[in-house]
Amino acid sequence: KLQNARDAEATLKAHYIKDQEDIRKIQEEIKLKKGIQKITLSINRNLLEISQIDSHAKTIFENITKLEQEIKGFNEKEFLNLKESINEKQIDLSQIDQNLGAITEKITKYEEQIELMQNVVSKLKVVKKYVGELDTIQMNIFSRDGPVATSLRSWALNTISTKSSEYLTLLNTKIQRISLSEKVRDISITCYSKNEILDLESLSGGEQVSVALALRLGMASLLGASNLNLMILDEPTTHLDAERKKSLVDVLSQLSDITNVGKPMQFIIITHDSEIFEDSNVERIYKFESTEQGSKITVL
C-alpha cells in the first residue's frame, strides 16, 4: 500500500496536480473531449446514413471523402505559385510556337528556293556541257589553228599550186612549178625550174607577171570549182611599171590564144591605162566617161 501511495504521488506531481480542484478540471476536459469524439462519430454516421438515401448521393459522399483525403496537406500559396508558373510557361510555349511557325515558314521558303536553284544548276550543267562541245567544235573546226582549218588551208594551197603550175605551163616560161606553203601568219611562194629553185626577185618582169596571173587564175579556179573561160581583172596594172604592164598584156594574149584547152579564155580588164593595149590583139576596147547626161561609152 505504501508503494502504491508513492506511485500515485509521483503521477500527480508529474501532471502538476496539487489538489482536488485540479482533478476536477481534468475530469471535465476528459468529458468534453469524449463529447466531441461522439459528435464527430455521430456526424460521420449521419453522413453515411444520408448518403445511403440513393446511389447518386452515395457516390457524391465517396467523392467528397476522397477529396478530403487528397487535399490533406494542401498549400494554397504553393498552388498559386505553381499556377502562375504554369501560366508563364504557357506564354513562353506560345511564343516558341510562333517562332517555330516563322522558322518553319522560312525553311519552306528556302527549300523552294533551293529546289529552284537546283533546277537552274541542273540546266546550267547542261548548258555548260553544250558550251564545252561548242568550244570543242569551234576550236577544231572554226579556229584558224584548228585541225579542220589547217587541213583546209593545206588542201587549198596545194590545189592553187597545182592549178597555177598548169597555167604557167601554158605560158611557156622557164618556171615549171609553183608551190605555196604556209608559214606563221604568212604564205610562202616558191618557184621551180627543171633543175633549181628560182628566187622571185631574180625573175624578169614578164615572169613575175606570169606568176602573179597564174596564182590569180589558180585561186579563181579553186573558188569557181570549174574550168575558167572568163575572168574579170580590176586595175591589174596598179603598181606595175611600163615593162610589166606590157608583159601583162602579152601574157593575157597568150592565154587567150591557147587552143589546146576546152574553151579559149576571155578576159575583161578594167584599167585607166588604155595605152597598154596599143599594138596588141585585143578584140575590143571600150572607153567609159562620166558626163552631165550620164555615162558615155565609146568604142576605141
mmCIF file of C-alpha atoms in Angstrom:
data_model
loop_
_atom_site.group_PDB
_atom_site.id
_atom_site.type_symbol
_atom_site.label_atom_id
_atom_site.label_comp_id
_atom_site.label_asym_id
_atom_site.label_seq_id
_atom_site.Cartn_x
_atom_site.Cartn_y
_atom_site.Cartn_z
ATOM 1 C CA LYS A 1 0.000 0.000 0.000
ATOM 2 C CA LEU A 2 2.816 2.364 0.829
ATOM 3 C CA GLN A 3 4.347 1.720 -2.551
ATOM 4 C CA ASN A 4 1.033 2.360 -4.296
ATOM 5 C CA ALA A 5 0.719 5.620 -2.441
ATOM 6 C CA ARG A 6 4.213 6.631 -3.535
ATOM 7 C CA ASP A 7 3.434 5.791 -7.173
ATOM 8 C CA ALA A 8 0.197 7.795 -7.058
ATOM 9 C CA GLU A 9 2.005 10.762 -5.565
ATOM 10 C CA ALA A 10 4.641 10.637 -8.302
ATOM 11 C CA THR A 11 1.942 10.515 -11.003
ATOM 12 C CA LEU A 12 0.148 13.563 -9.511
ATOM 13 C CA LYS A 13 3.407 15.511 -9.417
ATOM 14 C CA ALA A 14 4.214 14.542 -12.999
ATOM 15 C CA HIS A 15 0.874 16.018 -14.197
ATOM 16 C CA TYR A 16 1.097 19.033 -11.917
ATOM 17 C CA ILE A 17 -1.985 18.023 -9.861
ATOM 18 C CA LYS A 18 -1.917 19.683 -6.446
ATOM 19 C CA ASP A 19 -5.394 19.341 -5.053
ATOM 20 C CA GLN A 20 -8.935 18.085 -5.639
ATOM 21 C CA GLU A 21 -9.758 21.062 -7.838
ATOM 22 C CA ASP A 22 -7.113 20.114 -10.383
ATOM 23 C CA ILE A 23 -8.526 16.590 -10.547
ATOM 24 C CA ARG A 24 -11.996 18.001 -11.184
ATOM 25 C CA LYS A 25 -10.751 20.141 -14.094
ATOM 26 C CA ILE A 26 -9.092 17.171 -15.692
ATOM 27 C CA GLN A 27 -12.287 15.172 -15.412
ATOM 28 C CA GLU A 28 -14.238 17.957 -17.135
ATOM 29 C CA GLU A 29 -11.710 18.112 -20.020
ATOM 30 C CA ILE A 30 -11.976 14.375 -20.476
ATOM 31 C CA LYS A 31 -15.752 14.578 -20.600
ATOM 32 C CA LEU A 32 -15.550 17.412 -23.152
ATOM 33 C CA LYS A 33 -13.178 15.509 -25.445
ATOM 34 C CA LYS A 34 -15.331 12.411 -25.238
ATOM 35 C CA GLY A 35 -18.342 14.513 -26.208
ATOM 36 C CA ILE A 36 -16.527 15.952 -29.231
ATOM 37 C CA GLN A 37 -15.489 12.469 -30.308
ATOM 38 C CA LYS A 38 -19.058 11.287 -30.006
ATOM 39 C CA ILE A 39 -20.250 14.285 -32.075
ATOM 40 C CA THR A 40 -17.674 13.510 -34.821
ATOM 41 C CA LEU A 41 -18.636 9.877 -34.926
ATOM 42 C CA SER A 42 -22.293 10.883 -34.963
ATOM 43 C CA ILE A 43 -21.730 13.293 -37.866
ATOM 44 C CA ASN A 44 -19.872 10.682 -39.912
ATOM 45 C CA ARG A 45 -22.543 8.146 -39.113
ATOM 46 C CA ASN A 46 -25.280 10.616 -40.089
ATOM 47 C CA LEU A 47 -23.477 11.443 -43.346
ATOM 48 C CA LEU A 48 -23.201 7.765 -44.121
ATOM 49 C CA GLU A 49 -26.858 7.314 -43.421
ATOM 50 C CA ILE A 50 -27.739 10.316 -45.584
ATOM 51 C CA SER A 51 -25.513 9.030 -48.352
ATOM 52 C CA GLN A 52 -27.405 5.811 -48.408
ATOM 53 C CA ILE A 53 -30.602 7.649 -49.473
ATOM 54 C CA ASP A 54 -29.726 6.879 -53.118
ATOM 55 C CA SER A 55 -26.724 5.724 -55.114
ATOM 56 C CA HIS A 56 -26.050 9.188 -56.535
ATOM 57 C CA ALA A 57 -25.761 10.736 -53.082
ATOM 58 C CA LYS A 58 -23.545 7.856 -52.033
ATOM 59 C CA THR A 59 -21.251 8.491 -54.962
ATOM 60 C CA ILE A 60 -21.087 12.172 -54.045
ATOM 61 C CA PHE A 61 -20.254 11.273 -50.469
ATOM 62 C CA GLU A 62 -17.492 8.931 -51.577
ATOM 63 C CA ASN A 63 -16.058 11.610 -53.862
ATOM 64 C CA ILE A 64 -16.173 14.177 -51.049
ATOM 65 C CA THR A 65 -14.444 11.760 -48.716
ATOM 66 C CA LYS A 66 -11.832 11.008 -51.370
ATOM 67 C CA LEU A 67 -11.235 14.706 -51.986
ATOM 68 C CA GLU A 68 -10.850 15.304 -48.270
ATOM 69 C CA GLN A 69 -8.168 12.632 -48.180
ATOM 70 C CA GLU A 70 -6.432 14.023 -51.256
ATOM 71 C CA ILE A 71 -6.324 17.646 -50.078
ATOM 72 C CA LYS A 72 -4.721 16.818 -46.796
ATOM 73 C CA GLY A 73 -1.554 18.866 -46.587
ATOM 74 C CA PHE A 74 -2.747 21.221 -49.388
ATOM 75 C CA ASN A 75 -0.770 24.514 -49.520
ATOM 76 C CA GLU A 76 -2.718 27.248 -51.254
ATOM 77 C CA LYS A 77 0.297 29.559 -51.623
ATOM 78 C CA GLU A 78 2.330 26.832 -53.259
ATOM 79 C CA PHE A 79 -0.629 26.048 -55.515
ATOM 80 C CA LEU A 80 -0.910 29.689 -56.621
ATOM 81 C CA ASN A 81 2.829 29.829 -57.299
ATOM 82 C CA LEU A 82 2.609 26.680 -59.405
ATOM 83 C CA LYS A 83 -0.407 28.053 -61.263
ATOM 84 C CA GLU A 84 1.426 31.292 -62.006
ATOM 85 C CA SER A 85 4.474 29.322 -63.162
ATOM 86 C CA ILE A 86 2.268 27.224 -65.474
ATOM 87 C CA ASN A 87 0.748 30.398 -66.974
ATOM 88 C CA GLU A 88 4.226 31.801 -67.602
ATOM 89 C CA LYS A 89 5.324 28.549 -69.224
ATOM 90 C CA GLN A 90 2.231 28.576 -71.415
ATOM 91 C CA ILE A 91 3.053 32.124 -72.540
ATOM 92 C CA ASP A 92 6.635 31.035 -73.278
ATOM 93 C CA LEU A 93 5.336 27.980 -75.118
ATOM 94 C CA SER A 94 3.008 30.159 -77.205
ATOM 95 C CA GLN A 95 5.933 32.424 -78.122
ATOM 96 C CA ILE A 96 8.033 29.393 -79.008
ATOM 97 C CA ASP A 97 5.198 28.090 -81.202
ATOM 98 C CA GLN A 98 5.058 31.447 -83.009
ATOM 99 C CA ASN A 99 8.828 31.468 -83.506
ATOM 100 C CA LEU A 100 8.707 27.860 -84.666
ATOM 101 C CA GLY A 101 5.974 28.729 -87.158
ATOM 102 C CA ALA A 102 8.040 31.637 -88.531
ATOM 103 C CA ILE A 103 11.136 29.438 -88.774
ATOM 104 C CA THR A 104 9.154 26.652 -90.451
ATOM 105 C CA GLU A 105 7.809 29.149 -92.989
ATOM 106 C CA LYS A 106 11.334 30.375 -93.722
ATOM 107 C CA ILE A 107 12.585 26.805 -94.064
ATOM 108 C CA THR A 108 9.787 26.045 -96.534
ATOM 109 C CA LYS A 109 10.611 29.191 -98.495
ATOM 110 C CA TYR A 110 14.331 28.382 -98.542
ATOM 111 C CA GLU A 111 13.624 24.798 -99.584
ATOM 112 C CA GLU A 112 11.601 26.123 -102.532
ATOM 113 C CA GLN A 113 14.460 28.463 -103.435
ATOM 114 C CA ILE A 114 16.955 25.606 -103.120
ATOM 115 C CA GLU A 115 14.812 23.441 -105.394
ATOM 116 C CA LEU A 116 14.583 26.289 -107.899
ATOM 117 C CA MET A 117 18.341 26.839 -107.731
ATOM 118 C CA GLN A 118 18.967 23.131 -108.135
ATOM 119 C CA ASN A 119 16.859 23.186 -111.301
ATOM 120 C CA VAL A 120 18.829 26.197 -112.526
ATOM 121 C CA VAL A 121 22.125 24.488 -111.669
ATOM 122 C CA SER A 122 20.962 21.357 -113.485
ATOM 123 C CA LYS A 123 20.110 23.397 -116.573
ATOM 124 C CA LEU A 124 23.396 25.289 -116.321
ATOM 125 C CA LYS A 125 25.252 21.980 -116.243
ATOM 126 C CA VAL A 126 23.504 21.008 -119.482
ATOM 127 C CA VAL A 127 24.340 24.426 -120.958
ATOM 128 C CA LYS A 128 27.938 24.052 -119.765
ATOM 129 C CA LYS A 129 28.119 20.691 -121.482
ATOM 130 C CA TYR A 130 26.811 22.133 -124.770
ATOM 131 C CA VAL A 131 29.079 25.182 -124.467
ATOM 132 C CA GLY A 132 32.017 22.853 -123.935
ATOM 133 C CA GLU A 133 31.024 20.893 -127.029
ATOM 134 C CA LEU A 134 30.633 24.146 -128.986
ATOM 135 C CA ASP A 135 34.061 25.283 -127.779
ATOM 136 C CA THR A 136 35.485 21.974 -128.934
ATOM 137 C CA ILE A 137 33.761 22.346 -132.313
ATOM 138 C CA GLN A 138 34.943 25.935 -132.627
ATOM 139 C CA MET A 139 38.488 25.007 -131.664
ATOM 140 C CA ASN A 140 38.643 22.037 -134.015
ATOM 141 C CA ILE A 141 36.598 23.388 -136.945
ATOM 142 C CA PHE A 142 36.359 27.188 -136.903
ATOM 143 C CA SER A 143 39.595 28.118 -135.186
ATOM 144 C CA ARG A 144 42.318 29.304 -137.526
ATOM 145 C CA ASP A 145 44.804 26.935 -135.975
ATOM 146 C CA GLY A 146 42.362 24.039 -135.577
ATOM 147 C CA PRO A 147 42.855 20.783 -137.461
ATOM 148 C CA VAL A 148 39.987 21.442 -139.894
ATOM 149 C CA ALA A 149 41.098 24.962 -140.836
ATOM 150 C CA THR A 150 44.714 23.841 -141.082
ATOM 151 C CA SER A 151 43.742 20.928 -143.318
ATOM 152 C CA LEU A 152 41.547 23.152 -145.498
ATOM 153 C CA ARG A 153 44.347 25.688 -145.950
ATOM 154 C CA SER A 154 46.796 22.948 -146.783
ATOM 155 C CA TRP A 155 44.373 21.477 -149.331
ATOM 156 C CA ALA A 156 43.605 24.927 -150.808
ATOM 157 C CA LEU A 157 47.299 25.816 -151.109
ATOM 158 C CA ASN A 158 48.057 22.510 -152.798
ATOM 159 C CA THR A 159 45.121 22.953 -155.191
ATOM 160 C CA ILE A 160 46.136 26.531 -156.051
ATOM 161 C CA SER A 161 49.746 25.414 -156.519
ATOM 162 C CA THR A 162 48.666 22.639 -158.903
ATOM 163 C CA LYS A 163 46.327 24.855 -160.970
ATOM 164 C CA SER A 164 48.822 27.741 -161.061
ATOM 165 C CA SER A 165 51.535 25.388 -162.279
ATOM 166 C CA GLU A 166 49.190 24.184 -165.037
ATOM 167 C CA TYR A 167 48.602 27.769 -166.224
ATOM 168 C CA LEU A 168 52.349 28.523 -166.085
ATOM 169 C CA THR A 169 52.995 25.516 -168.303
ATOM 170 C CA LEU A 170 50.651 27.005 -170.893
ATOM 171 C CA LEU A 171 52.658 30.255 -170.880
ATOM 172 C CA ASN A 172 55.917 28.549 -171.931
ATOM 173 C CA THR A 173 58.129 30.132 -169.264
ATOM 174 C CA LYS A 174 61.177 28.618 -167.593
ATOM 175 C CA ILE A 175 59.096 28.263 -164.425
ATOM 176 C CA GLN A 176 57.816 24.716 -164.303
ATOM 177 C CA ARG A 177 56.038 24.684 -160.981
ATOM 178 C CA ILE A 178 54.754 26.950 -158.218
ATOM 179 C CA SER A 179 54.497 25.757 -154.625
ATOM 180 C CA LEU A 180 52.584 27.572 -151.900
ATOM 181 C CA SER A 181 53.315 26.723 -148.264
ATOM 182 C CA GLU A 182 52.030 28.130 -145.020
ATOM 183 C CA LYS A 183 54.286 29.791 -142.507
ATOM 184 C CA VAL A 184 53.348 31.591 -139.305
ATOM 185 C CA ARG A 185 50.648 34.044 -140.418
ATOM 186 C CA ASP A 186 52.104 34.122 -143.912
ATOM 187 C CA ILE A 187 52.203 32.265 -147.240
ATOM 188 C CA SER A 188 55.478 31.399 -148.885
ATOM 189 C CA ILE A 189 55.746 31.236 -152.709
ATOM 190 C CA THR A 190 58.422 29.028 -154.205
ATOM 191 C CA CYS A 191 59.091 28.750 -157.951
ATOM 192 C CA TYR A 192 60.855 25.795 -159.524
ATOM 193 C CA SER A 193 62.533 25.360 -162.897
ATOM 194 C CA LYS A 194 63.564 21.975 -164.170
ATOM 195 C CA ASN A 195 66.727 21.825 -162.075
ATOM 196 C CA GLU A 196 66.612 24.508 -159.407
ATOM 197 C CA ILE A 197 64.594 26.715 -157.115
ATOM 198 C CA LEU A 198 64.102 30.198 -158.520
ATOM 199 C CA ASP A 199 64.197 33.333 -156.420
ATOM 200 C CA LEU A 200 61.222 35.606 -157.129
ATOM 201 C CA GLU A 201 63.487 38.650 -157.166
ATOM 202 C CA SER A 202 65.603 37.093 -159.916
ATOM 203 C CA LEU A 203 62.657 36.653 -162.282
ATOM 204 C CA SER A 204 62.091 39.031 -165.169
ATOM 205 C CA GLY A 205 59.170 41.423 -165.202
ATOM 206 C CA GLY A 206 57.234 39.218 -167.596
ATOM 207 C CA GLU A 207 57.914 36.117 -165.484
ATOM 208 C CA GLN A 208 56.771 37.855 -162.305
ATOM 209 C CA VAL A 209 53.561 38.953 -164.035
ATOM 210 C CA SER A 210 53.078 35.392 -165.295
ATOM 211 C CA VAL A 211 53.467 34.025 -161.754
ATOM 212 C CA ALA A 212 51.059 36.611 -160.324
ATOM 213 C CA LEU A 213 48.470 35.963 -163.031
ATOM 214 C CA ALA A 214 48.858 32.184 -162.714
ATOM 215 C CA LEU A 215 48.237 32.457 -158.981
ATOM 216 C CA ARG A 216 45.134 34.557 -159.602
ATOM 217 C CA LEU A 217 43.875 32.046 -162.105
ATOM 218 C CA GLY A 218 44.611 29.206 -159.683
ATOM 219 C CA MET A 219 42.665 30.931 -156.884
ATOM 220 C CA ALA A 220 39.810 31.747 -159.255
ATOM 221 C CA SER A 221 39.710 28.130 -160.391
ATOM 222 C CA LEU A 222 39.514 26.974 -156.763
ATOM 223 C CA LEU A 223 36.744 29.416 -155.894
ATOM 224 C CA GLY A 224 34.808 28.735 -159.098
ATOM 225 C CA ALA A 225 35.242 24.968 -158.751
ATOM 226 C CA SER A 226 35.095 24.659 -162.538
ATOM 227 C CA ASN A 227 37.133 25.293 -165.647
ATOM 228 C CA LEU A 228 37.616 29.004 -166.219
ATOM 229 C CA ASN A 229 36.800 30.582 -169.551
ATOM 230 C CA LEU A 230 36.057 34.128 -168.330
ATOM 231 C CA MET A 231 37.926 36.316 -165.864
ATOM 232 C CA ILE A 232 37.497 39.965 -164.899
ATOM 233 C CA LEU A 233 40.589 41.866 -163.762
ATOM 234 C CA ASP A 234 40.049 45.183 -161.981
ATOM 235 C CA GLU A 235 43.052 47.535 -162.262
ATOM 236 C CA PRO A 236 45.630 44.750 -162.741
ATOM 237 C CA THR A 237 48.273 47.282 -163.799
ATOM 238 C CA THR A 238 48.324 49.104 -160.456
ATOM 239 C CA HIS A 239 51.893 49.385 -159.077
ATOM 240 C CA LEU A 240 53.331 47.948 -162.327
ATOM 241 C CA ASP A 241 55.980 49.774 -164.314
ATOM 242 C CA ALA A 242 55.696 50.168 -168.103
ATOM 243 C CA GLU A 243 57.646 46.972 -168.817
ATOM 244 C CA ARG A 244 55.492 44.834 -166.527
ATOM 245 C CA LYS A 245 52.299 46.395 -167.892
ATOM 246 C CA LYS A 246 53.374 45.377 -171.397
ATOM 247 C CA SER A 247 54.267 41.900 -170.079
ATOM 248 C CA LEU A 248 50.797 41.571 -168.542
ATOM 249 C CA VAL A 249 49.148 42.247 -171.897
ATOM 250 C CA ASP A 250 51.439 39.713 -173.583
ATOM 251 C CA VAL A 251 50.585 37.034 -171.001
ATOM 252 C CA LEU A 252 46.865 37.681 -171.343
ATOM 253 C CA SER A 253 47.185 37.482 -175.119
ATOM 254 C CA GLN A 254 48.942 34.121 -174.823
ATOM 255 C CA LEU A 255 46.178 32.759 -172.579
ATOM 256 C CA SER A 256 43.521 34.000 -174.994
ATOM 257 C CA ASP A 257 45.259 32.340 -177.950
ATOM 258 C CA ILE A 258 45.686 28.927 -176.299
ATOM 259 C CA THR A 259 43.642 26.396 -178.256
ATOM 260 C CA ASN A 260 44.563 23.135 -176.529
ATOM 261 C CA VAL A 261 42.154 23.761 -173.682
ATOM 262 C CA GLY A 262 38.426 23.136 -173.688
ATOM 263 C CA LYS A 263 37.464 26.733 -174.412
ATOM 264 C CA PRO A 264 39.592 29.817 -175.129
ATOM 265 C CA MET A 265 39.872 32.084 -172.095
ATOM 266 C CA GLN A 266 38.296 35.508 -172.226
ATOM 267 C CA PHE A 267 39.391 38.475 -170.100
ATOM 268 C CA ILE A 268 37.586 41.676 -169.212
ATOM 269 C CA ILE A 269 40.151 44.195 -168.000
ATOM 270 C CA ILE A 270 39.157 47.364 -166.179
ATOM 271 C CA THR A 271 42.023 49.874 -166.226
ATOM 272 C CA HIS A 272 42.920 53.525 -166.642
ATOM 273 C CA ASP A 273 45.983 52.597 -168.703
ATOM 274 C CA SER A 274 44.400 52.227 -172.134
ATOM 275 C CA GLU A 275 47.768 52.790 -173.850
ATOM 276 C CA ILE A 276 48.987 49.361 -172.786
ATOM 277 C CA PHE A 277 46.710 47.797 -175.391
ATOM 278 C CA GLU A 278 48.395 49.576 -178.317
ATOM 279 C CA ASP A 279 49.772 47.127 -180.888
ATOM 280 C CA SER A 280 48.037 44.211 -179.132
ATOM 281 C CA ASN A 281 45.493 41.733 -180.448
ATOM 282 C CA VAL A 282 42.754 42.862 -178.065
ATOM 283 C CA GLU A 283 39.417 42.359 -179.732
ATOM 284 C CA ARG A 284 37.667 45.477 -178.469
ATOM 285 C CA ILE A 285 38.306 48.403 -176.155
ATOM 286 C CA TYR A 286 35.529 50.441 -174.558
ATOM 287 C CA LYS A 287 36.091 53.841 -173.032
ATOM 288 C CA PHE A 288 33.760 54.978 -170.255
ATOM 289 C CA GLU A 289 33.375 58.670 -169.489
ATOM 290 C CA SER A 290 31.192 60.480 -166.982
ATOM 291 C CA THR A 291 29.213 63.412 -168.478
ATOM 292 C CA GLU A 292 26.341 65.611 -167.335
ATOM 293 C CA GLN A 293 23.975 63.405 -169.326
ATOM 294 C CA GLY A 294 25.353 60.266 -167.653
ATOM 295 C CA SER A 295 27.964 57.676 -168.536
ATOM 296 C CA LYS A 296 29.264 57.842 -172.106
ATOM 297 C CA ILE A 297 30.635 54.678 -173.718
ATOM 298 C CA THR A 298 32.948 54.919 -176.734
ATOM 299 C CA VAL A 299 34.396 52.041 -178.760
ATOM 300 C CA LEU A 300 38.098 52.675 -179.427
#
